Short mmCIF file of C-alpha atoms in Angstrom, two decimals:
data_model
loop_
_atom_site.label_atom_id
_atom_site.label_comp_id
_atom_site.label_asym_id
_atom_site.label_seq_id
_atom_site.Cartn_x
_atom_site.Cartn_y
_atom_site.Cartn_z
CA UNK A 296 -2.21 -21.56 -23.83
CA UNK A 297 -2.45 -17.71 -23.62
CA UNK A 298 0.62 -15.93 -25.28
CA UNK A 299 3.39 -14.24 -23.76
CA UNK A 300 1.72 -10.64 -24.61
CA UNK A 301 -1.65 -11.28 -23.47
CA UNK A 302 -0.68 -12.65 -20.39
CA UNK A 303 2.12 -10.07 -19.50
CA UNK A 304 -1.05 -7.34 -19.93
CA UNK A 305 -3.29 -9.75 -17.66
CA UNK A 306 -0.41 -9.38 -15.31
CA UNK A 307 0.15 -5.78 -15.78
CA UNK A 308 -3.98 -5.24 -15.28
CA UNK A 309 -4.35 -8.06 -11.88
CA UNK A 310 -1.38 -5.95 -10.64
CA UNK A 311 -2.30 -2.57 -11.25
CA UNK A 312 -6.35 -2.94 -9.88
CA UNK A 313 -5.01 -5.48 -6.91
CA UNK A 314 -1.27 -4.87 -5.87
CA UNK A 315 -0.18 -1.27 -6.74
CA UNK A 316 -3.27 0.09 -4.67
CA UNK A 317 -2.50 -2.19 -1.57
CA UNK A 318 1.48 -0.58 -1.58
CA UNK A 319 -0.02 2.78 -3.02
CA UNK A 320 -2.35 2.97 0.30
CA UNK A 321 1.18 1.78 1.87
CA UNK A 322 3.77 4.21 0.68
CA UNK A 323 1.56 6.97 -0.41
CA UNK A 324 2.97 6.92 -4.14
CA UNK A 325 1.98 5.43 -7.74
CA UNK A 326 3.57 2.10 -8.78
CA UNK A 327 4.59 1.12 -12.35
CA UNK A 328 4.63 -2.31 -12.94
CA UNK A 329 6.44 -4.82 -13.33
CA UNK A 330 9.03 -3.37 -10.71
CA UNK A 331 10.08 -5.64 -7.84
CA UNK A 332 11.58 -2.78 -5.65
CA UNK A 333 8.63 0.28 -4.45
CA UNK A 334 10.54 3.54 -3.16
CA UNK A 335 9.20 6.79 -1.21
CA UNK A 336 9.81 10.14 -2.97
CA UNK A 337 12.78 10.32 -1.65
CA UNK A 338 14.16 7.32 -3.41
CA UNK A 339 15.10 5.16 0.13
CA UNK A 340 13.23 2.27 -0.15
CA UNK A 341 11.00 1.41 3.41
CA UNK A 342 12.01 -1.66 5.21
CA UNK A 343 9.32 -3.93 6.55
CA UNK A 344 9.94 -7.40 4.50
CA UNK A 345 13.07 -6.79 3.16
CA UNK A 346 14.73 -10.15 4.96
CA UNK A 347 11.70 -12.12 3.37
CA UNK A 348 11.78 -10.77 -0.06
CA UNK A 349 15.07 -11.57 -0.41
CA UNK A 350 14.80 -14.89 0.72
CA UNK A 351 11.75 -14.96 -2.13
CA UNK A 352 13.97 -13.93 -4.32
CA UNK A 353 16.59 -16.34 -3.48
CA UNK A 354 14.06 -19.08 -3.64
CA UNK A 355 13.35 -18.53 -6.70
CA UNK A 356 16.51 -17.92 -8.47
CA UNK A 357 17.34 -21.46 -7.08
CA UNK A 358 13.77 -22.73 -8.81
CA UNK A 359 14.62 -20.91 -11.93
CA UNK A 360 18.08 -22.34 -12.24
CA UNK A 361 16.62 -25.87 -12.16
CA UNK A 362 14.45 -25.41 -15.21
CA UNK A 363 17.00 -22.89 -17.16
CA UNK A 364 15.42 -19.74 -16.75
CA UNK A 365 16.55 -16.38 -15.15
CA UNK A 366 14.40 -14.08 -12.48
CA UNK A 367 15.86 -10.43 -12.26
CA UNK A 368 16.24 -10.22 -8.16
CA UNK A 369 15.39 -6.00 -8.23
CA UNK A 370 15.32 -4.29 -4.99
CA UNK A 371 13.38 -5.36 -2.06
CA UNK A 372 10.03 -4.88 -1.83
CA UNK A 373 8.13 -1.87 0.76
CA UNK A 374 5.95 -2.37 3.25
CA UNK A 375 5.31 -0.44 6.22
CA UNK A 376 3.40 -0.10 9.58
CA UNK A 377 3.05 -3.31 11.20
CA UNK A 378 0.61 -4.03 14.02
CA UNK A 379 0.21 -7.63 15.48
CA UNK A 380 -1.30 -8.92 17.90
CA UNK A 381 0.61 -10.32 21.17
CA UNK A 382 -0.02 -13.93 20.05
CA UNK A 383 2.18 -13.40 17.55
CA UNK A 384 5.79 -15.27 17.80
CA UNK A 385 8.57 -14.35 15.50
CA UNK A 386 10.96 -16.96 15.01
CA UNK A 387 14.49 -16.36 13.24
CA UNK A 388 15.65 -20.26 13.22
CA UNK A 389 13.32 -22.98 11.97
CA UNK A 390 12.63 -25.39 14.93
CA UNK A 391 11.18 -29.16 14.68
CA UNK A 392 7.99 -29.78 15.73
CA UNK A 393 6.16 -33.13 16.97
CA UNK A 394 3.05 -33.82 15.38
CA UNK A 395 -0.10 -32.79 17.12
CA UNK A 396 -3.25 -34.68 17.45
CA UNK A 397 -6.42 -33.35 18.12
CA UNK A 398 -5.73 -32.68 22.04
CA UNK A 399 -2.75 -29.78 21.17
CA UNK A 400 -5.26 -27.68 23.02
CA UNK A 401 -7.29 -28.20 25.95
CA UNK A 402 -9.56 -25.12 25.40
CA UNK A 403 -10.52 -22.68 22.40
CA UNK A 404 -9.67 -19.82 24.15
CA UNK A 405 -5.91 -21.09 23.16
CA UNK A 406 -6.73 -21.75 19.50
CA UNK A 407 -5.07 -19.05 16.97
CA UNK A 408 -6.56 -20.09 13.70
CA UNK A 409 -5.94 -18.86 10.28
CA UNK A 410 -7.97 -19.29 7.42
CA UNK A 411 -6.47 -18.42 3.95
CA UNK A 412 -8.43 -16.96 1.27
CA UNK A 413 -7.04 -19.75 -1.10
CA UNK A 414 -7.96 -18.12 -4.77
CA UNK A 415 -6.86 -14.52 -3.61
CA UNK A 416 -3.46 -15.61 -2.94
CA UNK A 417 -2.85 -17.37 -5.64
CA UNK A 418 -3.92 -15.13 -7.90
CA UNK A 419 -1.45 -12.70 -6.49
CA UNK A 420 1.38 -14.50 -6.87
CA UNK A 421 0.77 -15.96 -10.20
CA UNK A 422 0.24 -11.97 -11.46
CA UNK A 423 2.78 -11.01 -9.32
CA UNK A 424 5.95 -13.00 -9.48
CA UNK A 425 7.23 -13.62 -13.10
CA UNK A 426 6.76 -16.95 -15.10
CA UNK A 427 8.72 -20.03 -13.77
CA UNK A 428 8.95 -23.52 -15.24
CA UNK A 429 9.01 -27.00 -13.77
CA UNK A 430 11.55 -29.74 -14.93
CA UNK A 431 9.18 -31.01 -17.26
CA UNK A 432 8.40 -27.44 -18.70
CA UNK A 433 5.11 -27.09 -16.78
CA UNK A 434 4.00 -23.43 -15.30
CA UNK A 435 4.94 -23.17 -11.30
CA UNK A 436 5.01 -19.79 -10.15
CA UNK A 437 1.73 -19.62 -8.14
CA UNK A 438 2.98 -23.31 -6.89
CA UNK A 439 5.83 -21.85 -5.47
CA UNK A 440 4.66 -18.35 -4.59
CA UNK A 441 1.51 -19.87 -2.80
CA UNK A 442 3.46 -22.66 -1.14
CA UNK A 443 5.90 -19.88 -0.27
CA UNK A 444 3.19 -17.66 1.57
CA UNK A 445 2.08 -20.61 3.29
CA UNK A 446 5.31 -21.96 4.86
CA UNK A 447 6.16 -18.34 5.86
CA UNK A 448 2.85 -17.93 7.39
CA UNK A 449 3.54 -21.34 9.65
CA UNK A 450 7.16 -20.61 10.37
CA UNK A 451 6.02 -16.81 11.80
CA UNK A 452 2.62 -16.45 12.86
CA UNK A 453 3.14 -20.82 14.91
CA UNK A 454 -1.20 -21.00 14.38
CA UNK A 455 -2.55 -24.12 15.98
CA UNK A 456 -5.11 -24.30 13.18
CA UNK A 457 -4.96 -23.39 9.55
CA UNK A 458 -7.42 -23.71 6.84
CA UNK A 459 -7.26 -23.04 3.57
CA UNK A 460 -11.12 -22.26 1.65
CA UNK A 461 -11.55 -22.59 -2.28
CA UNK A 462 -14.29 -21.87 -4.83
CA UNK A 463 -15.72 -24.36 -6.07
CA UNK A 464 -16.37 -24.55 -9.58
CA UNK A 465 -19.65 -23.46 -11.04
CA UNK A 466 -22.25 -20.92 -10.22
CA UNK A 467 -23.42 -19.94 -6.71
CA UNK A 468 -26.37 -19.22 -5.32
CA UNK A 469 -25.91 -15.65 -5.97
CA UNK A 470 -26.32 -16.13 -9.30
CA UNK A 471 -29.88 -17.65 -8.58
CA UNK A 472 -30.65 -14.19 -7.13
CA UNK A 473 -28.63 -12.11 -9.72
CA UNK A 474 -27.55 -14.02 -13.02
CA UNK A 475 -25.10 -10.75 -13.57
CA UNK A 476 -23.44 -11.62 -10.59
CA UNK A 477 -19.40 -11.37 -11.30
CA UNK A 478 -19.87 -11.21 -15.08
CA UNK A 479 -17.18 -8.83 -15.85
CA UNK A 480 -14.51 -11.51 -13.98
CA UNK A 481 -12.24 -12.59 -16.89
CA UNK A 482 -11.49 -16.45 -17.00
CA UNK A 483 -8.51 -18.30 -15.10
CA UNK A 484 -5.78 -18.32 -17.37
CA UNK A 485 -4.49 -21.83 -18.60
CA UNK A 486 -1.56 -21.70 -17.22
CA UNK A 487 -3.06 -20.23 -13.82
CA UNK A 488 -6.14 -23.45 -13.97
CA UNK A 489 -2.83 -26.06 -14.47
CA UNK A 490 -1.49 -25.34 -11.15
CA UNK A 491 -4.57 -25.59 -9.05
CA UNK A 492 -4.48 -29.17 -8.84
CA UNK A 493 -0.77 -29.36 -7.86
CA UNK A 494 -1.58 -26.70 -5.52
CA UNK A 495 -3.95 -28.45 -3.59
CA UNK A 496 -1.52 -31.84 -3.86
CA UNK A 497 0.91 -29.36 -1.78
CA UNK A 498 -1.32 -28.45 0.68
CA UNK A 499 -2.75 -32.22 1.52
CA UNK A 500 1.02 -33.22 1.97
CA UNK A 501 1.68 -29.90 3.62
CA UNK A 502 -0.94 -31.54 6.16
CA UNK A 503 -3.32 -28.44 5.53
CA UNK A 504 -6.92 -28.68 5.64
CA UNK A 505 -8.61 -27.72 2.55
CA UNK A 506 -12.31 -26.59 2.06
CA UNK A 507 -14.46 -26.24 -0.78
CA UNK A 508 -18.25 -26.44 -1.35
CA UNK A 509 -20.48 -26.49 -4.62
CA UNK A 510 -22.62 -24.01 -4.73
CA UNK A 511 -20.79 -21.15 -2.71
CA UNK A 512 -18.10 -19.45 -2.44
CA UNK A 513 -15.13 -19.39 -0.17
CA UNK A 514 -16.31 -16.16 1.60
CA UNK A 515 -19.24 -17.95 3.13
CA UNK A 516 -16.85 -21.19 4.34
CA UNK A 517 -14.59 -18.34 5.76
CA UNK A 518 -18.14 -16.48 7.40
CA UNK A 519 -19.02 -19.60 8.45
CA UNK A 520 -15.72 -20.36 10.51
CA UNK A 521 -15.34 -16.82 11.73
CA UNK A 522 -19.04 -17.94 13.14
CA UNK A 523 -18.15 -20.62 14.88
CA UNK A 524 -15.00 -18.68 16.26
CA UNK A 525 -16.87 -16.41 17.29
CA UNK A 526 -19.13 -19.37 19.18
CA UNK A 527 -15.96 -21.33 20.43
CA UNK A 528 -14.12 -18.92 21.90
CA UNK A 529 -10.87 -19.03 19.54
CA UNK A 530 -9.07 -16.20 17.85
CA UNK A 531 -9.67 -16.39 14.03
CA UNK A 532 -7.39 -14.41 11.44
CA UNK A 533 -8.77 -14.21 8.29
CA UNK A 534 -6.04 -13.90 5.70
CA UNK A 535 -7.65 -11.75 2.99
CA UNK A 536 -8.05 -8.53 1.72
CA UNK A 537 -11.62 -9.00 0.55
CA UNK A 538 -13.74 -5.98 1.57
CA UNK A 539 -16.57 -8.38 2.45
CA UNK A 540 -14.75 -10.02 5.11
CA UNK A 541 -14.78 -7.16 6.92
CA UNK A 542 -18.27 -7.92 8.03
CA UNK A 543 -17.19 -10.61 9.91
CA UNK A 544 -14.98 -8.84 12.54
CA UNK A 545 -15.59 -9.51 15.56
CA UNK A 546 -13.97 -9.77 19.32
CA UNK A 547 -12.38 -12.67 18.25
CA UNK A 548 -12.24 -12.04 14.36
CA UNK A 549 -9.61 -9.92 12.63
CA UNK A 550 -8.58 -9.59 8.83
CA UNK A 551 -4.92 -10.59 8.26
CA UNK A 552 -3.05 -8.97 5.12
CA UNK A 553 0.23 -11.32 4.20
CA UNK A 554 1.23 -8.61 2.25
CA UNK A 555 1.20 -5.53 4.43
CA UNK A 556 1.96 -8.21 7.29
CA UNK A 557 -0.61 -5.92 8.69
CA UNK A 558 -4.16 -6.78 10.98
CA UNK A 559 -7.47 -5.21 10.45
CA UNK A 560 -10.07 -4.97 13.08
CA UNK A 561 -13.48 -2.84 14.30
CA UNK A 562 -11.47 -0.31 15.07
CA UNK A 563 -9.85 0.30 11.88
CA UNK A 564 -12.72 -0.57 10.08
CA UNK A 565 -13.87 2.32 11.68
CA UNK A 566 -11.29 4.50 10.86
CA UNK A 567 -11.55 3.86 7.42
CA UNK A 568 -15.34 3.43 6.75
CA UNK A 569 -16.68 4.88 9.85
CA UNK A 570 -19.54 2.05 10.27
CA UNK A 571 -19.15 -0.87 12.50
CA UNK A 572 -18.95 -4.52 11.37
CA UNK A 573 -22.97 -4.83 11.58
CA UNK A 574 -23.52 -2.14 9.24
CA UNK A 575 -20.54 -3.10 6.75
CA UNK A 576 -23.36 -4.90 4.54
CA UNK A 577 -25.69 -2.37 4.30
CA UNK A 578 -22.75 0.45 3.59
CA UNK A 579 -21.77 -2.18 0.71
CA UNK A 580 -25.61 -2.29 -0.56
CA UNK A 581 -25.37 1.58 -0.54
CA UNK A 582 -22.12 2.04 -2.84
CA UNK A 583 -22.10 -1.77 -4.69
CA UNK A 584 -19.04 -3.44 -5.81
CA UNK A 585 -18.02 -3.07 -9.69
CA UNK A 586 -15.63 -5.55 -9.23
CA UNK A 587 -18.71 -8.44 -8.52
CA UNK A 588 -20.59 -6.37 -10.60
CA UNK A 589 -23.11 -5.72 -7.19
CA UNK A 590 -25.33 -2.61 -8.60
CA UNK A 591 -25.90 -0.47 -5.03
CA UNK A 592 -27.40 3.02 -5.62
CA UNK A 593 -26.37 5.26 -8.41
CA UNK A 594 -23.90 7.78 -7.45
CA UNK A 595 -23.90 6.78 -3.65
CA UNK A 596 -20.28 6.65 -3.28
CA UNK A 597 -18.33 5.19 0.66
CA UNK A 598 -18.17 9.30 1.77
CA UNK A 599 -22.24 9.50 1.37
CA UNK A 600 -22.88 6.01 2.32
CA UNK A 601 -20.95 6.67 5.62
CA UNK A 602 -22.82 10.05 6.33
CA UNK A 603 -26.51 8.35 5.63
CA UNK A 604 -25.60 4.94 8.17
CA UNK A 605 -24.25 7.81 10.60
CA UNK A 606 -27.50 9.48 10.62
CA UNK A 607 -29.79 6.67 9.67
CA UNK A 608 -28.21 3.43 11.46
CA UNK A 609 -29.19 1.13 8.68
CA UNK A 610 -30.03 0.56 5.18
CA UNK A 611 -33.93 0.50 5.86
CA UNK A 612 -33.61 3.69 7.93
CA UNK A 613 -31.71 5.48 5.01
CA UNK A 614 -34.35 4.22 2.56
CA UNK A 615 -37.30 5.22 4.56
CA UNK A 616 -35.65 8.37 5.40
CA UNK A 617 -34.75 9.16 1.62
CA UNK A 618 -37.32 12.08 0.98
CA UNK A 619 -35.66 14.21 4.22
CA UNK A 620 -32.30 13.93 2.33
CA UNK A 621 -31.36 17.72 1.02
CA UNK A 622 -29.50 17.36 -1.68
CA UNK A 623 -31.78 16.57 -4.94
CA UNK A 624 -29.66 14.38 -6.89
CA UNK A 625 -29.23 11.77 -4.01
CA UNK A 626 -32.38 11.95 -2.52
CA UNK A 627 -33.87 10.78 -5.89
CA UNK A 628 -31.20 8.23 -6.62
CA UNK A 629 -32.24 6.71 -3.21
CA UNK A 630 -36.21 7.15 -3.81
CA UNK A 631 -35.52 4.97 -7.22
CA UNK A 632 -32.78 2.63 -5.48
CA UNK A 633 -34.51 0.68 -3.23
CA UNK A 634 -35.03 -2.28 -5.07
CA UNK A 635 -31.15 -2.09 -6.55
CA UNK A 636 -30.07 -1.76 -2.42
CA UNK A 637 -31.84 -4.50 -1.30
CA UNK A 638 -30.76 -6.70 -3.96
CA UNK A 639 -27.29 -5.71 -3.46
CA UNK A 640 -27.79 -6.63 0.29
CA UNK A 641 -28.74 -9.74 -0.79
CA UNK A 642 -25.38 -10.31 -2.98
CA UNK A 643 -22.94 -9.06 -0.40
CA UNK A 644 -23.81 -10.62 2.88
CA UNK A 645 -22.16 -13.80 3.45
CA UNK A 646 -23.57 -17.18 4.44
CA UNK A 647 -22.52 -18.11 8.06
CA UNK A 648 -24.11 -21.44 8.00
CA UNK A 649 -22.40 -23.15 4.95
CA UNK A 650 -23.28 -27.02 5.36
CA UNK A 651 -19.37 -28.28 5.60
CA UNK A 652 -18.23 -31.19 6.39
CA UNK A 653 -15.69 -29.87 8.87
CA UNK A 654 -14.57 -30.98 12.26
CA UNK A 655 -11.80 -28.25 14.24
CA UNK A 656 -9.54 -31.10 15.38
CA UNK A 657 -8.96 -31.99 11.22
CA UNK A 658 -7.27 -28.40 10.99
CA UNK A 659 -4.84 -28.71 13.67
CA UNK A 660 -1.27 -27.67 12.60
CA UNK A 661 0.73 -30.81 12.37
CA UNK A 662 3.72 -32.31 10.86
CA UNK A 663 4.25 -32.47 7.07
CA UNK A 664 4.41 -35.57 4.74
CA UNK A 665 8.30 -35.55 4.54
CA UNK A 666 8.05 -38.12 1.73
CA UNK A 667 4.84 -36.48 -0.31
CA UNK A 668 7.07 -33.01 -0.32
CA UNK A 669 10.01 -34.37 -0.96
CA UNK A 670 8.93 -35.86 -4.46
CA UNK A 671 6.47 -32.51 -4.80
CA UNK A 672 9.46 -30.26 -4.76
CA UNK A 673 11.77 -32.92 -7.00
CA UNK A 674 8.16 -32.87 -9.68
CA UNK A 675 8.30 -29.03 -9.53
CA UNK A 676 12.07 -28.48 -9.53
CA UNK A 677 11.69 -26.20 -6.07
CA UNK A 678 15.32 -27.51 -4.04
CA UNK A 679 15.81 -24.46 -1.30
CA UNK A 680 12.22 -24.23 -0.95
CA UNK A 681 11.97 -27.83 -0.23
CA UNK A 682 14.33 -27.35 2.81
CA UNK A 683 12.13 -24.57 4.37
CA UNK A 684 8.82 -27.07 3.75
CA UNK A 685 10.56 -29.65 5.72
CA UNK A 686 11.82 -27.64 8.60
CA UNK A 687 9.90 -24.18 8.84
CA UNK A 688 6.82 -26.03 11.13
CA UNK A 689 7.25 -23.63 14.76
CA UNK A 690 5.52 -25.07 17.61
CA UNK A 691 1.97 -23.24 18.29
CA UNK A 692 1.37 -20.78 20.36
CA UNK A 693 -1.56 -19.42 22.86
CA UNK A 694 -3.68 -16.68 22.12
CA UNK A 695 -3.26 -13.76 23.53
CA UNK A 696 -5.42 -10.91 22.11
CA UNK A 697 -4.12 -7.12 21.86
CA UNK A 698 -7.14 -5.09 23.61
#
């Protein structure tokens, strides 16, 4: 069991290199953490999510008076700038759904699918939100702030499918290639690895379809569904923030941020990196990762990687090409960086063919195990969020993409 200190810094550090730079790219200021309430210069704080925060918050001063402890509401939290795609059906009152079976829809071309980035979000709520206790003392708060995201995510965004991919324990294959591969990641905390299980308990009574493979990671089960979407005809969301994911855009692929409530597609990709989705691996191979410890090309940084693909169209043309390149310093860092690039190309492209067990009609939205969450939320002390679990299922809706 970590103690309070050292896991208030891990919190502090998760938040400051993950959280503060999604609402800093938001807002356009600096956050100082722990605060629960992000303001403009001007003080007035941007509306977005207020309604849900405070709902959050109310959820979990209801969870926190169950085990004795206190949560310190703040102000609401910012976001800003939210673009969604027609398919998209808010709903102010929770309505009851029947169950659906495999038929809900006749053709893909109606399928909205989400697939949630399991591991990201939980370890943004467990950073995130402060510590919270179960009736018989246990840790909770990435239960509840996962569970939270989920039921939300139902209740507004009415998918017809939803997934949610894990990592499986143990080394991938990437590590076959690279053994340095993600050797700077710190290790779950304890009180982080207890709640997995329960997590996962959730989700199977939650009627959620759950996907893990030995061997690699939940990236490649998401590339490999956003494959398939791409083959069947359905409209995939991708709830992540992962920069790799952005490969996988597509027609009928977009990234979905639950925090920003925002989509991400070619387009922006564009805007941002100025390469398309086919050449989002090789501008990764160019600049590496130092979060997954990917090496890339000394001193090739997203502005230069951008300018070479521009010119070059791909990472072999920039490499063959690397003796025209003007400036000195960069035209010997790419000379010396093939090997490191290619590598690195190896590391960041994602498997599209992971060998899953998976059938589509297994992830079709239907309704909960009333009983199973009932005595979930009684084991984890959660009594308001119970309510939402058992009522916040909206019927699905067709796709109908934003062009």
């Amino acid at each position: 069991m970590q103690n309070e200190q050292f896991l208030l810094q891990r919190r502090q550090k998760y938040f400051c290199e993950h959280v503060s730079e999604e609402i800093e790219e938001v807002l356009g200021v600096g956050v100082v953490w722990p605060q629960q309430a992000f303001k403009s210069k001007a003080g007035k704080v941007m509306d977005g999510a207020e309604k849900q925060q405070q709902q959050l918050f109310s959820d979990m001063d209801d969870t926190c008076a169950a085990s004795g402890e206190s949560a310190d509401d703040g102000d609401s939290a910012a976001v800003t700038k939210v673009t969604k795609p027609d398919d998209v059906t808010e709903t102010s009152e929770a309505q009851k759904v029947e169950p659906l079976g495999p038929a809900a829809s006749d053709i893909a071309e109606d399928e909205v699918v989400y697939v949630i980035d399991s591991f990201s979000l939980i370890y943004q709520v467990f950073f995130a939100m402060p510590p919270m206790t179960g009736p018989a003392g246990q840790p909770v708060n990435a239960i509840f702030g996962f569970v939270r995201d989920i039921a939300d995510l139902l209740q507004r965004k009415t998918p017809t499918h939803i997934i949610a991919v894990f990592d499986a324990p143990g080394d991938v294959f990437r590590h076959e290639l690279y053994p340095a591969y993600k050797e700077n990641r710190d290790p779950m905390p304890d009180d982080l690895r207890a709640q997995i299980p329960p997590i996962k308990r959730m989700l199977e009574a939650m009627g959620i379809r759950c996907l893990e493979l030995v061997g690699f990671e939940a990236d490649d089960i998401m590339a490999t569904l956003a494959e398939q979407s791409d083959a069947r005809g359905n409209k995939c969301f991708l709830v992540t923030s992962d920069k790799d994911c952005r490969q996988l855009l597509s027609d009928n692929v977009q990234m979905y941020n639950i925090r920003k409530d925002s989509y991400f597609d070619a387009d922006d990709l564009h805007e941002v990196w100025g390469v398309g989705p086919d050449q989002v691996v090789d501008f990764q191979s160019l600049v590496g990762d130092s979060v997954d410890n990917v090496p890339g090309v000394n001193q090739i940084g997203p502005k230069t990687a951008t300018t070479l693909l521009q010119e070059f169209g791909t990472l072999e043309g920039v490499l063959d090409n690397a003796e025209t390149v003007k400036a000195k310093n960069r035209r010997e860092n790419l000379m010396k960086g093939r090997e490191d690039a290619m590598l690195s190309r190896q590391l960041v492209r994602l498997d599209r063919n992971v060998p899953i067990e998976f059938e589509w009609p297994s992830a079709v939205v239907s309704a909960v195990d009333a009983e199973r969450v009932e005595a979930l939320c009684d084991e984890f002390g959660f009594r308001t969020l119970r309510e939402r679990l058992l009522s916040a299922q909206t019927k699905p809706t067709a796709a109908v993409w934003e062009v």
